[in-house]
Short mmCIF file of C-alpha atoms in Angstrom, two decimals:
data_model
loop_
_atom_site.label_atom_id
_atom_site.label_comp_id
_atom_site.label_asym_id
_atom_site.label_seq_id
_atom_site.Cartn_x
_atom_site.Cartn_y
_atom_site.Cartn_z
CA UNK I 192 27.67 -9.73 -0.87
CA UNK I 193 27.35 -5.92 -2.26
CA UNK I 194 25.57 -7.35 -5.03
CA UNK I 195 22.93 -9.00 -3.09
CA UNK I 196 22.13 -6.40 -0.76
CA UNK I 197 22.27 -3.67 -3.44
CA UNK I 198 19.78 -6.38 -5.39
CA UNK I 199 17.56 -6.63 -2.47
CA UNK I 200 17.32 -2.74 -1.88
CA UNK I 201 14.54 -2.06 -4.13
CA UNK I 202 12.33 -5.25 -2.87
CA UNK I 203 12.79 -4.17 0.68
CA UNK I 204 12.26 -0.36 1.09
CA UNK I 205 8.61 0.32 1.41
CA UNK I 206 8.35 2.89 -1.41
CA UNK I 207 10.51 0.98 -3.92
CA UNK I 208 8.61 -1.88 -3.48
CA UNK I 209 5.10 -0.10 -3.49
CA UNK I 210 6.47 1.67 -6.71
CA UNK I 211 7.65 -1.56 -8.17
CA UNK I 212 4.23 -3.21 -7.64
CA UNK I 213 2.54 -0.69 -9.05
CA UNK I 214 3.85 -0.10 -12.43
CA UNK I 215 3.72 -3.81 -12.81
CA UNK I 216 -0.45 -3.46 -11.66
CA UNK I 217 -0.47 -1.08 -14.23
CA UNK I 218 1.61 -2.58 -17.41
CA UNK I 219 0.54 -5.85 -16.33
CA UNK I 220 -3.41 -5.61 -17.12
CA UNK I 221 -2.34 -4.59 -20.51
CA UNK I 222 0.74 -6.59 -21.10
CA UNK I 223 2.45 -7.31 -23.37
CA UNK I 224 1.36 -4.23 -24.74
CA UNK I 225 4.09 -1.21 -24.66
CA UNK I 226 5.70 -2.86 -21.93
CA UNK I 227 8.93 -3.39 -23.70
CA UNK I 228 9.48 0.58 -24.14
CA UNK I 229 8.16 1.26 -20.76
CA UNK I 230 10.77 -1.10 -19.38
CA UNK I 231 13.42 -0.14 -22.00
CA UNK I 232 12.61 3.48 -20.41
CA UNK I 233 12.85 2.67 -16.88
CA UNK I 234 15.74 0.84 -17.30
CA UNK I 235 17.80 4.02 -18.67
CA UNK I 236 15.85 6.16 -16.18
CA UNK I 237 17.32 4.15 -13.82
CA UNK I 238 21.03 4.06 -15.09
CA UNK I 239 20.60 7.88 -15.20
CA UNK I 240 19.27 8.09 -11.85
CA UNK I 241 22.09 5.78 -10.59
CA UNK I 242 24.42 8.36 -12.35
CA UNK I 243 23.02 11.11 -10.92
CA UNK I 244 23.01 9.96 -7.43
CA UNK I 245 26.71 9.63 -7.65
CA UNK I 246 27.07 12.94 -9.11
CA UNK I 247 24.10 15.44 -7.11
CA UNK I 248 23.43 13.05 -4.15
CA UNK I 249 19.99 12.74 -3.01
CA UNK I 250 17.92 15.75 -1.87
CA UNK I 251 15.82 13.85 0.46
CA UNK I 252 12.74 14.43 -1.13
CA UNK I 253 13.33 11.90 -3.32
CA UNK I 254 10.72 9.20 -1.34
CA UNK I 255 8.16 11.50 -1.38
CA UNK I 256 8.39 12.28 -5.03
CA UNK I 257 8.55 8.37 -5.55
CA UNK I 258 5.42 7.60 -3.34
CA UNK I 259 3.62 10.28 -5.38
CA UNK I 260 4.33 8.15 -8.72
CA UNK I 261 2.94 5.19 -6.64
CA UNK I 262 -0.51 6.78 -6.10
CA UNK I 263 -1.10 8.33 -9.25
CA UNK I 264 0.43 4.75 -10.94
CA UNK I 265 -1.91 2.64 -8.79
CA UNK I 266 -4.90 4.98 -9.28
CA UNK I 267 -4.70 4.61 -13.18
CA UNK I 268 -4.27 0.66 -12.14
CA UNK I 269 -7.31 0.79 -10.54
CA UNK I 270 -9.43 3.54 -12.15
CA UNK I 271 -7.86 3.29 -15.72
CA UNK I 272 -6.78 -0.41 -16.36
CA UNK I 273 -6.67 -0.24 -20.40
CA UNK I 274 -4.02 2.61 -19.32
CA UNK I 275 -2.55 5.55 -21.67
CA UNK I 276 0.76 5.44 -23.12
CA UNK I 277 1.66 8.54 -22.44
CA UNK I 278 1.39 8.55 -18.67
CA UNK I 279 3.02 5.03 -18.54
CA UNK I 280 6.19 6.35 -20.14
CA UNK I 281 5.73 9.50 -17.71
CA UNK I 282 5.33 7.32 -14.52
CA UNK I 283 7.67 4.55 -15.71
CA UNK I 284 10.42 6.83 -16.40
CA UNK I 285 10.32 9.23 -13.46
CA UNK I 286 10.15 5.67 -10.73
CA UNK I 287 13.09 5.02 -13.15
CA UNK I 288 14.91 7.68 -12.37
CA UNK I 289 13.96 7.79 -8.23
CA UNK I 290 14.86 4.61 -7.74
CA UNK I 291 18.35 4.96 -9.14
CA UNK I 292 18.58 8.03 -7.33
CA UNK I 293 17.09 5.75 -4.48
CA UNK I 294 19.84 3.14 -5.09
CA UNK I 295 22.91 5.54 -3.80
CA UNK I 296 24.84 3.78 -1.21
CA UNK I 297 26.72 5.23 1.56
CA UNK I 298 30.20 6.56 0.87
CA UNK I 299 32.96 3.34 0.39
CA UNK I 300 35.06 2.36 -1.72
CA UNK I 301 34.39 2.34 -5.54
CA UNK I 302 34.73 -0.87 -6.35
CA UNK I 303 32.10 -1.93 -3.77
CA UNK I 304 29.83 0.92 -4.48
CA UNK I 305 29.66 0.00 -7.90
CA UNK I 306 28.92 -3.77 -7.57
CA UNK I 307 26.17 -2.81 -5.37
CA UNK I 308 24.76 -0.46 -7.45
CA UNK I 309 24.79 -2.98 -10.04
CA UNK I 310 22.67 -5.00 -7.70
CA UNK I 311 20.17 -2.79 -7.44
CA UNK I 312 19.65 -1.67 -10.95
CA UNK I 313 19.51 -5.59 -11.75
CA UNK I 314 16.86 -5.91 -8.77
CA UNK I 315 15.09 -2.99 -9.98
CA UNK I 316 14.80 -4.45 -13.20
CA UNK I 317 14.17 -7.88 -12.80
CA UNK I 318 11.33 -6.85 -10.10
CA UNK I 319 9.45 -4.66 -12.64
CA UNK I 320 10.13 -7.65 -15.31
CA UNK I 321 8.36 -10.14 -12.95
CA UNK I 322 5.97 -7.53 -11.46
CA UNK I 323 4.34 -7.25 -14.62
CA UNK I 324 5.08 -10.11 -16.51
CA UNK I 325 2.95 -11.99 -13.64
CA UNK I 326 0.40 -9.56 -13.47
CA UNK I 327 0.06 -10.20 -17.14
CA UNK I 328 0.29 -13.85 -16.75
CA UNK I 329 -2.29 -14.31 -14.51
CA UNK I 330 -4.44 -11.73 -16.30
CA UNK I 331 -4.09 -14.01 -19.23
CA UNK I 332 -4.06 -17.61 -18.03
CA UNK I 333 -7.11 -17.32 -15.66
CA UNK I 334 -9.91 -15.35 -17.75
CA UNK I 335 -12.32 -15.18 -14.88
CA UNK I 336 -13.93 -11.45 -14.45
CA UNK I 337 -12.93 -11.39 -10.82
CA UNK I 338 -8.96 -11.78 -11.61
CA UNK I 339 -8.98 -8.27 -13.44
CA UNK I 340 -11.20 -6.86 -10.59
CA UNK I 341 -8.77 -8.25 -8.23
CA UNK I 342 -5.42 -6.77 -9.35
CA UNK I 343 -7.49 -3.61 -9.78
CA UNK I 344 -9.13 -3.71 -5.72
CA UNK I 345 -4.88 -4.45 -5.16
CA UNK I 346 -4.25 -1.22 -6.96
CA UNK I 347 -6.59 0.56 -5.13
CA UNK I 348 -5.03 -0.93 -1.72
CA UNK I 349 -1.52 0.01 -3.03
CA UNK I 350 -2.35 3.85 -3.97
CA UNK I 351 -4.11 3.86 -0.79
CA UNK I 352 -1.17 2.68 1.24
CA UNK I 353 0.81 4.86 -0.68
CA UNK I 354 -1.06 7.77 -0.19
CA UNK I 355 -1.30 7.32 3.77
CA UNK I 356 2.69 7.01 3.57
CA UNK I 357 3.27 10.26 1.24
CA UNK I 358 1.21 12.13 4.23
CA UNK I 359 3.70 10.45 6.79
CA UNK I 360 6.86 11.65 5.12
CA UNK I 361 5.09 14.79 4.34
CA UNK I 362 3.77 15.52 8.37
CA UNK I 363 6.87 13.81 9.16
CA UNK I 364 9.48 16.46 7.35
CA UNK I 365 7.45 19.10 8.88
CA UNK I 366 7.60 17.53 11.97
CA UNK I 367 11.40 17.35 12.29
CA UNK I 368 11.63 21.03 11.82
CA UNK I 369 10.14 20.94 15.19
CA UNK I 370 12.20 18.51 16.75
CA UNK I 371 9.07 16.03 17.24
CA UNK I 372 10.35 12.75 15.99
CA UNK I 373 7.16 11.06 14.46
CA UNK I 374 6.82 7.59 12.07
CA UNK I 375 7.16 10.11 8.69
CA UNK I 376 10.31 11.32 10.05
CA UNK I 377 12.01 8.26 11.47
CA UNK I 378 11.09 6.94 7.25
CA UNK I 379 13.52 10.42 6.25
CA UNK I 380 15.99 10.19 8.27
CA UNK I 381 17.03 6.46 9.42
CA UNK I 382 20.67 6.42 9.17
CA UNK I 383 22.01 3.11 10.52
CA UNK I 384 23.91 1.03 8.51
CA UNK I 385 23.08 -2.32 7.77
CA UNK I 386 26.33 -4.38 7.50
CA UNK I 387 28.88 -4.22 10.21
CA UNK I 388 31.97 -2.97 9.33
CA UNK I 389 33.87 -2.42 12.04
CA UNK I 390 33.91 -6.39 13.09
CA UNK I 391 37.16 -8.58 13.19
CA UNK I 392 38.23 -9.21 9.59
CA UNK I 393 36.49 -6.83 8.25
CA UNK I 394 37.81 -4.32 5.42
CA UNK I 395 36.99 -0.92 4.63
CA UNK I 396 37.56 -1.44 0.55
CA UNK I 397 35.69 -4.83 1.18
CA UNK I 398 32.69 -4.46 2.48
CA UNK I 399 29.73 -3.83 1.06
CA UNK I 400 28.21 -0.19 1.28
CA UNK I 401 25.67 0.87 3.38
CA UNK I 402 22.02 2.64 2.37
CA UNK I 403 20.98 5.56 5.03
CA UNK I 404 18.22 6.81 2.53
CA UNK I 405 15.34 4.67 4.05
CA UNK I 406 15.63 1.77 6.29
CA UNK I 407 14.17 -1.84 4.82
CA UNK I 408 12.31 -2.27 7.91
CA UNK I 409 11.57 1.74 8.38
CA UNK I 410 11.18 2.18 11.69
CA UNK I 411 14.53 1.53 13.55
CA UNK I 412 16.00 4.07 16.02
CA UNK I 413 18.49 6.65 14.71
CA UNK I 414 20.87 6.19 17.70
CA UNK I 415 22.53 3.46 19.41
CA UNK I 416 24.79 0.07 18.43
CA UNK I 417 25.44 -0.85 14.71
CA UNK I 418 27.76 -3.90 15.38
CA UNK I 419 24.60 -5.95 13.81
CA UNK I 420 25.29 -8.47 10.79
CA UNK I 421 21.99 -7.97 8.70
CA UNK I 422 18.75 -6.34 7.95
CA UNK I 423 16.90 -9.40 10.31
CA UNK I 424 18.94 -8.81 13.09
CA UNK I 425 19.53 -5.31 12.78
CA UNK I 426 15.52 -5.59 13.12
CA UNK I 427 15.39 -8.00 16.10
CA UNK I 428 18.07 -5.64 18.10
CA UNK I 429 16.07 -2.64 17.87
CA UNK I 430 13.26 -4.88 18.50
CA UNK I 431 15.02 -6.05 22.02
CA UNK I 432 16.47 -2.75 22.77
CA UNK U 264 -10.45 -28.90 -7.64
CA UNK U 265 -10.29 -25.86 -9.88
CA UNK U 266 -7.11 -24.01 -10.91
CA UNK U 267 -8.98 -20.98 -9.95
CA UNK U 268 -9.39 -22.09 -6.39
CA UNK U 269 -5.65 -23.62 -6.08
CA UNK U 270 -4.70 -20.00 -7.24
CA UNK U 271 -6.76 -18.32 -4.57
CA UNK U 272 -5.27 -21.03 -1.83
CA UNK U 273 -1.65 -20.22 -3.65
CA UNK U 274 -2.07 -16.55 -2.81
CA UNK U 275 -3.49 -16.93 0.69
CA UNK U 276 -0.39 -19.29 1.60
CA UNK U 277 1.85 -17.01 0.10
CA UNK U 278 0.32 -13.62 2.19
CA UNK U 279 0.35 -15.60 5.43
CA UNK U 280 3.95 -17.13 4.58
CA UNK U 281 5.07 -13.21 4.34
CA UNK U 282 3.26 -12.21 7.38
CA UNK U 283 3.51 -14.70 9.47
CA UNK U 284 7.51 -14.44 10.30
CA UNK U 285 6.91 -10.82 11.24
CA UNK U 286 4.58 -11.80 13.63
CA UNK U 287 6.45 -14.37 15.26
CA UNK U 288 9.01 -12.10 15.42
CA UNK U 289 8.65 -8.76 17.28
CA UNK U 290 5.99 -9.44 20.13
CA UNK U 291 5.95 -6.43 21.33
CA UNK U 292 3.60 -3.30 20.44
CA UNK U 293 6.34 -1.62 18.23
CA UNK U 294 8.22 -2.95 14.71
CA UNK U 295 6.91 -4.02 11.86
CA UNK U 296 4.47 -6.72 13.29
CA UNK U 297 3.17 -4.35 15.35
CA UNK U 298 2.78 -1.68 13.15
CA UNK U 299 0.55 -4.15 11.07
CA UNK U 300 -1.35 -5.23 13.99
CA UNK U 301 -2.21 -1.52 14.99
CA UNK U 302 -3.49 -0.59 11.83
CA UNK U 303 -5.36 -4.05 11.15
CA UNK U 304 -7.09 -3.51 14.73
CA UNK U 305 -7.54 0.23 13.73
CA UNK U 306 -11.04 -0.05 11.79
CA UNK U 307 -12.40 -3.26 12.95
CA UNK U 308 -12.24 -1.77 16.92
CA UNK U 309 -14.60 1.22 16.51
CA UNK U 310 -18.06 0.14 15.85
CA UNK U 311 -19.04 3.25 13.85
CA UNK U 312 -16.46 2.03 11.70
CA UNK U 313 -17.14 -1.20 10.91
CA UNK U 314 -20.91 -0.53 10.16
CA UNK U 315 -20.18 2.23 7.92
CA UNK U 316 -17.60 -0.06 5.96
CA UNK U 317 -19.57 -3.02 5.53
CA UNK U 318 -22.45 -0.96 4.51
CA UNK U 319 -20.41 0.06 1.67
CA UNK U 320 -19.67 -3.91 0.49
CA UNK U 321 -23.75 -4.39 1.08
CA UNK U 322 -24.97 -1.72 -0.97
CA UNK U 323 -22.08 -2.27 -3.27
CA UNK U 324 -23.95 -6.20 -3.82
CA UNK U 325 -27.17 -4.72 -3.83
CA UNK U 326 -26.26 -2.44 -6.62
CA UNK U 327 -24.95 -5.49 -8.71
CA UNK U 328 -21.94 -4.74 -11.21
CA UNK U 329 -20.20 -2.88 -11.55
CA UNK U 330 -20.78 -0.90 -8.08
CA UNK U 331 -20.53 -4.02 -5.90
CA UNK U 332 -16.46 -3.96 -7.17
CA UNK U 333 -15.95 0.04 -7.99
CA UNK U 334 -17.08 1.01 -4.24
CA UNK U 335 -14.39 -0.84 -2.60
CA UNK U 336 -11.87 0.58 -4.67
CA UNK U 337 -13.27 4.31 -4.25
CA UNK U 338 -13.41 3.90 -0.79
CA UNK U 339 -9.64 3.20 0.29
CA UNK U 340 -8.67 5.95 -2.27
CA UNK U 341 -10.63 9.01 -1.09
CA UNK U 342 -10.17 7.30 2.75
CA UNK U 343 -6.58 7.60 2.27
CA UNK U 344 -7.14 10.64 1.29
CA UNK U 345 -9.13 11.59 4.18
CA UNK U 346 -6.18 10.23 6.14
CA UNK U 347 -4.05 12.26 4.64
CA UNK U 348 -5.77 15.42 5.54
CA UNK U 349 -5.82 13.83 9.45
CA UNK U 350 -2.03 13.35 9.48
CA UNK U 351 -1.12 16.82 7.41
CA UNK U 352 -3.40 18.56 10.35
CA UNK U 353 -5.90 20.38 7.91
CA UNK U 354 -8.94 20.21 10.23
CA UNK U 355 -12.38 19.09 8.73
CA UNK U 356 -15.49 19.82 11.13
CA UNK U 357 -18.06 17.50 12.36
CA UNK U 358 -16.24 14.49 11.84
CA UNK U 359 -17.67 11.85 13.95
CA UNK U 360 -20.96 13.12 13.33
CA UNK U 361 -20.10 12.49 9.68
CA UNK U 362 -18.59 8.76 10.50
CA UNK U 363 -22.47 8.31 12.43
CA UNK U 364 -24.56 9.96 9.93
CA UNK U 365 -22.35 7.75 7.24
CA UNK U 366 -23.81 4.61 9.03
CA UNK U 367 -27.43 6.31 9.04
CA UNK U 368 -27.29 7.37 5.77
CA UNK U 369 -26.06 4.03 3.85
CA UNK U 370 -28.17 1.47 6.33
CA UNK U 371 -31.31 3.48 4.78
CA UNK U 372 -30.25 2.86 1.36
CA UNK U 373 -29.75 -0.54 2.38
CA UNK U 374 -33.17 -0.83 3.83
CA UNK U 375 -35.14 0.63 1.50
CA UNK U 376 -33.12 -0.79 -1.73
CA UNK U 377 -31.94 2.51 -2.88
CA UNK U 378 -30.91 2.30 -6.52
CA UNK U 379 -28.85 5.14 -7.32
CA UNK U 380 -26.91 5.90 -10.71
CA UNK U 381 -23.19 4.51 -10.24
CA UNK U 382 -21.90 8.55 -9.70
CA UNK U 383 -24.25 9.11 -7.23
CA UNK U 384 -23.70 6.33 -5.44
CA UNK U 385 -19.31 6.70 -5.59
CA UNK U 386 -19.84 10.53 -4.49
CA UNK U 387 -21.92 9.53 -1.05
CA UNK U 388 -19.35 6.90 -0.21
CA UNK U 389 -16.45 8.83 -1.26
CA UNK U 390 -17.72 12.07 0.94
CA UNK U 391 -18.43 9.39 4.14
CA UNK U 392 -14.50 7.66 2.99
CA UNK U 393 -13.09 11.18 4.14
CA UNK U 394 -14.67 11.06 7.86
CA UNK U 395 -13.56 7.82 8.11
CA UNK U 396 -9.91 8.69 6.75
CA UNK U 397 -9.87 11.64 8.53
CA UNK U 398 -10.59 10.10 12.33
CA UNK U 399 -8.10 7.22 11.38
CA UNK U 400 -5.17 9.69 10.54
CA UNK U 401 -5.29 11.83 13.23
CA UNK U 402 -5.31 9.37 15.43
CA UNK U 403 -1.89 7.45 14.10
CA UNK U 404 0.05 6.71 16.50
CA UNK U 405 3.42 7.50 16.14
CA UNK U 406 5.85 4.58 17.47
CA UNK U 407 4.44 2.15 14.53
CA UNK U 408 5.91 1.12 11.76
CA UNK U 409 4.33 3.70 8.86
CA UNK U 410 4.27 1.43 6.08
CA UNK U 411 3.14 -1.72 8.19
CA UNK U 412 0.23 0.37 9.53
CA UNK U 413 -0.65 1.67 6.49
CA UNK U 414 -1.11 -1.74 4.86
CA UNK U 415 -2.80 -3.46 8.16
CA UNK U 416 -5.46 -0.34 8.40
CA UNK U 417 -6.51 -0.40 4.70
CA UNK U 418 -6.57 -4.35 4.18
CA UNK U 419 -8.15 -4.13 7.20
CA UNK U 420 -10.90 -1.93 5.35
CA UNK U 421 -11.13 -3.99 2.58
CA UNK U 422 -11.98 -7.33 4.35
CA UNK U 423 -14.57 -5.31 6.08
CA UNK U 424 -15.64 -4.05 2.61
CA UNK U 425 -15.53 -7.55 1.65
CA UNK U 426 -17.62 -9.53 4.73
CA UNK U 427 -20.64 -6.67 3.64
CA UNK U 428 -20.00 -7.71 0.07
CA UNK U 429 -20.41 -11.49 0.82
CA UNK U 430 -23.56 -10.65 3.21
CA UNK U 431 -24.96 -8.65 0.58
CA UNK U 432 -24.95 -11.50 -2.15
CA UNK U 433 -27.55 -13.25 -0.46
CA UNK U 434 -30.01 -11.22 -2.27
CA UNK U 435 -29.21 -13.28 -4.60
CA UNK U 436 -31.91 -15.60 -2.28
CA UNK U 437 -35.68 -14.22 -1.91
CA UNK U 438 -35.15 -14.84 1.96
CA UNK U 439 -31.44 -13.44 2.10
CA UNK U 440 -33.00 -10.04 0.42
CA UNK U 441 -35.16 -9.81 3.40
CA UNK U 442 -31.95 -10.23 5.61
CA UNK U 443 -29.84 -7.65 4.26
CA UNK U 444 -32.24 -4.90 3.76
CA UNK U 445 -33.19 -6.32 7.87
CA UNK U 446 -28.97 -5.88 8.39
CA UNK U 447 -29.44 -2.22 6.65
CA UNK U 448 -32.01 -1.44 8.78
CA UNK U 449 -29.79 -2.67 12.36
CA UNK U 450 -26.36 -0.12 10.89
CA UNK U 451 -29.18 2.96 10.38
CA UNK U 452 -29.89 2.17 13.87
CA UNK U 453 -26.36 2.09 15.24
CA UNK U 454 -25.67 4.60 13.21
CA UNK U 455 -28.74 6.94 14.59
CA UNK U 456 -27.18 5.48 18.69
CA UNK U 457 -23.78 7.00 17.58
CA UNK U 458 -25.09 10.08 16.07
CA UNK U 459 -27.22 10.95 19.35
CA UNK U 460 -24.36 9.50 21.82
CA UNK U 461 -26.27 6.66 23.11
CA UNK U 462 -23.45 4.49 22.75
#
């Protein structure tokens, strides 16, 4: 159970996922071409960031930081599509290390925290595998002019979306310094778990740890009832409410 | 049929297939459904909006390659952008006239077939993308869903980017030439009704 949920965290935050689709927009045009040290990169980015997580904690800043890779990955997606090593490696590294960082888990026990976390750096991994091995697969198997234009209008869509949600966060910090709750602040500060733990049968060195960095479905009330079984229904209650 | 087309189908089924549960799900004006909704209804409700953006995909066509791509990708960029500025709170004057003039200023290019160099033509529509950006971020509203809205409002802009781009290849026709420098002509006009507050 850790493992899956921890596996699913980077596919269903909003800025992992953005992030995650955008270095695979931008390795993919080009792949296989210095993809394997990009991803070789990312992947010990990540272990460190996972590290360091456990070790610092997160800073909260951390999303914006991570949306700011998106646009500036997705722009060279769309602007730059033959790429430069130099900034992949940059980019690749420092989402890397973010989403690691990202992938911190609520406080539990150890064993649980580290199956999860496990989970998430093999969901990290495998997403930016498939992100850009299919970009690069389609790239190659349909030669058509308007399949590279495509991915690269997607880019553009992606730093775009990015870019609107980096000002969110952004307004949205500043606005919780004055106590106005807006959608860039509820993306900081959602802290509502998303398993159930204090349900019959349920055990404290069991269950599977909890992520109060950003909310899969990012817009769900900081206050109220947590007895809720998953990210669906956890959605569907605040929904209701 | 074409393993081109089956692709295009493939993705289509697979975009509705994501979106469609969310829809289904939240009926109400809030969640992630709704945050999608409000920022897909965003651009295509305000008619200085949606002349302005499918300008862009016409003049894009009638510019040929590689404008009638390169547009629509420097428009969401600099319109985020724009956005960005809205949301932050950093004030830019004379926006709406800018959104109307915007309408005026590409329908004439439209109408009279304006050829410009590829720069020229990617600094006017980025300068007109930060009006636009700028009157969609301020007005956010703040209950949605950021991420849902931010994807509805600029695929939202892009299929309005692309229903000027599909209008715009029937130059490609002596009599569809005709009809979208005619189509350039009606935005100048709406354009020119906004800028003086007729409408």
């Amino acid at each position: 159970m850790g493992f899956y949920v921890g596996m699913l965290h980077p596919l269903s935050t909003p800025p992992q996922l953005l992030a995650l689709l955008a270095l695979g927009l931008m390795l993919g045009q080009k792949f296989p071409r210095d993809f394997l040290v990009c991803w070789i990169v990312f992947a010990i980015c990540c272990f460190a960031g996972v590290l360091l997580g456990q070790t610092a904690g997160m800073q909260g800043t951390e999303n914006a930081w991570l949306l700011a890779i998106c646009v500036i990955a997705a722009s060279l997606a769309a602007l730059l599509p033959n790429g430069l090593f130099l900034p992949w490696l940059v980019l690749t590294g420092g989402a890397g290390l973010l989403v690691g960082v990202l992938s911190t888990p609520d406080p539990g026990h150890w064993r649980a925290t580290l199956i999860s976390l496990v989970g998430s750096f093999v969901g990290a991994n495998l997403a930016l595998l498939f992100s850009t091995g299919g970009v690069g697969w389609l790239t190659e198997r349909f030669t058509q002019h308007w399949v590279r234009i495509g991915f690269r209008i997607i880019a553009a869509w992606i730093a775009a979306i990015s870019f609107l949600m980096l000002a969110l966060v952004v307004s949205g910090a500043s606005d919780s310094k004055k106590s106005s709750p807006s959608a860039g602040a509820q993306l900081v500060v959602l802290k509502r778990p998303l398993i159930d733990q204090s349900g019959p049968g349920s055990h404290q060195q069991d269950a599977a740890p909890t992520y109060s960095a950003l909310h899969p479905i990012a817009d769900i009330p900081t206050s109220g009832p947590a007895r809720i079984g998953n990210v669906r229904n956890v959605h569907k209650a605040d929904v209701a409410n | 049929m074409s393993e081109a087309t089956r692709l295009v189908i493939f993705g289509v089924v697979i975009i509705a297939s994501i979106l469609a549960p969310g829809s289904v799900e939240a009926h109400t004006e809030g969640g992630l459904a709704g945050g999608f909704i409000s920022g897909f209804t965003h651009p295509i409700l305000g008619w200085d909006h949606v002349v302005a953006m499918v300008a862009v995909g016409m003049w894009g066509a009638f510019l040929g390659p590689p404008a009638i791509w390169l547009l629509p990708v420097v428009f969401p960029l600099v319109m985020s952008f724009g956005a960005a500025l809205g949301i932050i709170g950093i004030p830019i004057p004379a926006v709406e006239t800018g959104i109307a003039a915007s309408a005026v200023v590409l329908g004439l290019l439209i109408l009279f077939a304006a050829k410009l160099p590829l720069w020229a033509a990617n600094v006017i529509v980025a300068v007109f993308a930060v009006f636009h950006g700028y009157a969609h971020g301020i007005e956010l509203p703040e209950a949605t869903n950021s991420f849902a809205y931010a994807a509805g409002f600029v695929i939202a802009t892009g299929l309005l980017h692309l229903i000027g781009i599909v209008f715009g290849l029937l130059i490609a026709w002596p009599f569809g030439a005709y009809a979208v420098r005619a189509g350039g002509g009606v935005i100048s006009v709406v354009g020119l009704a906004f800028l003086f507050g007729i409408v």
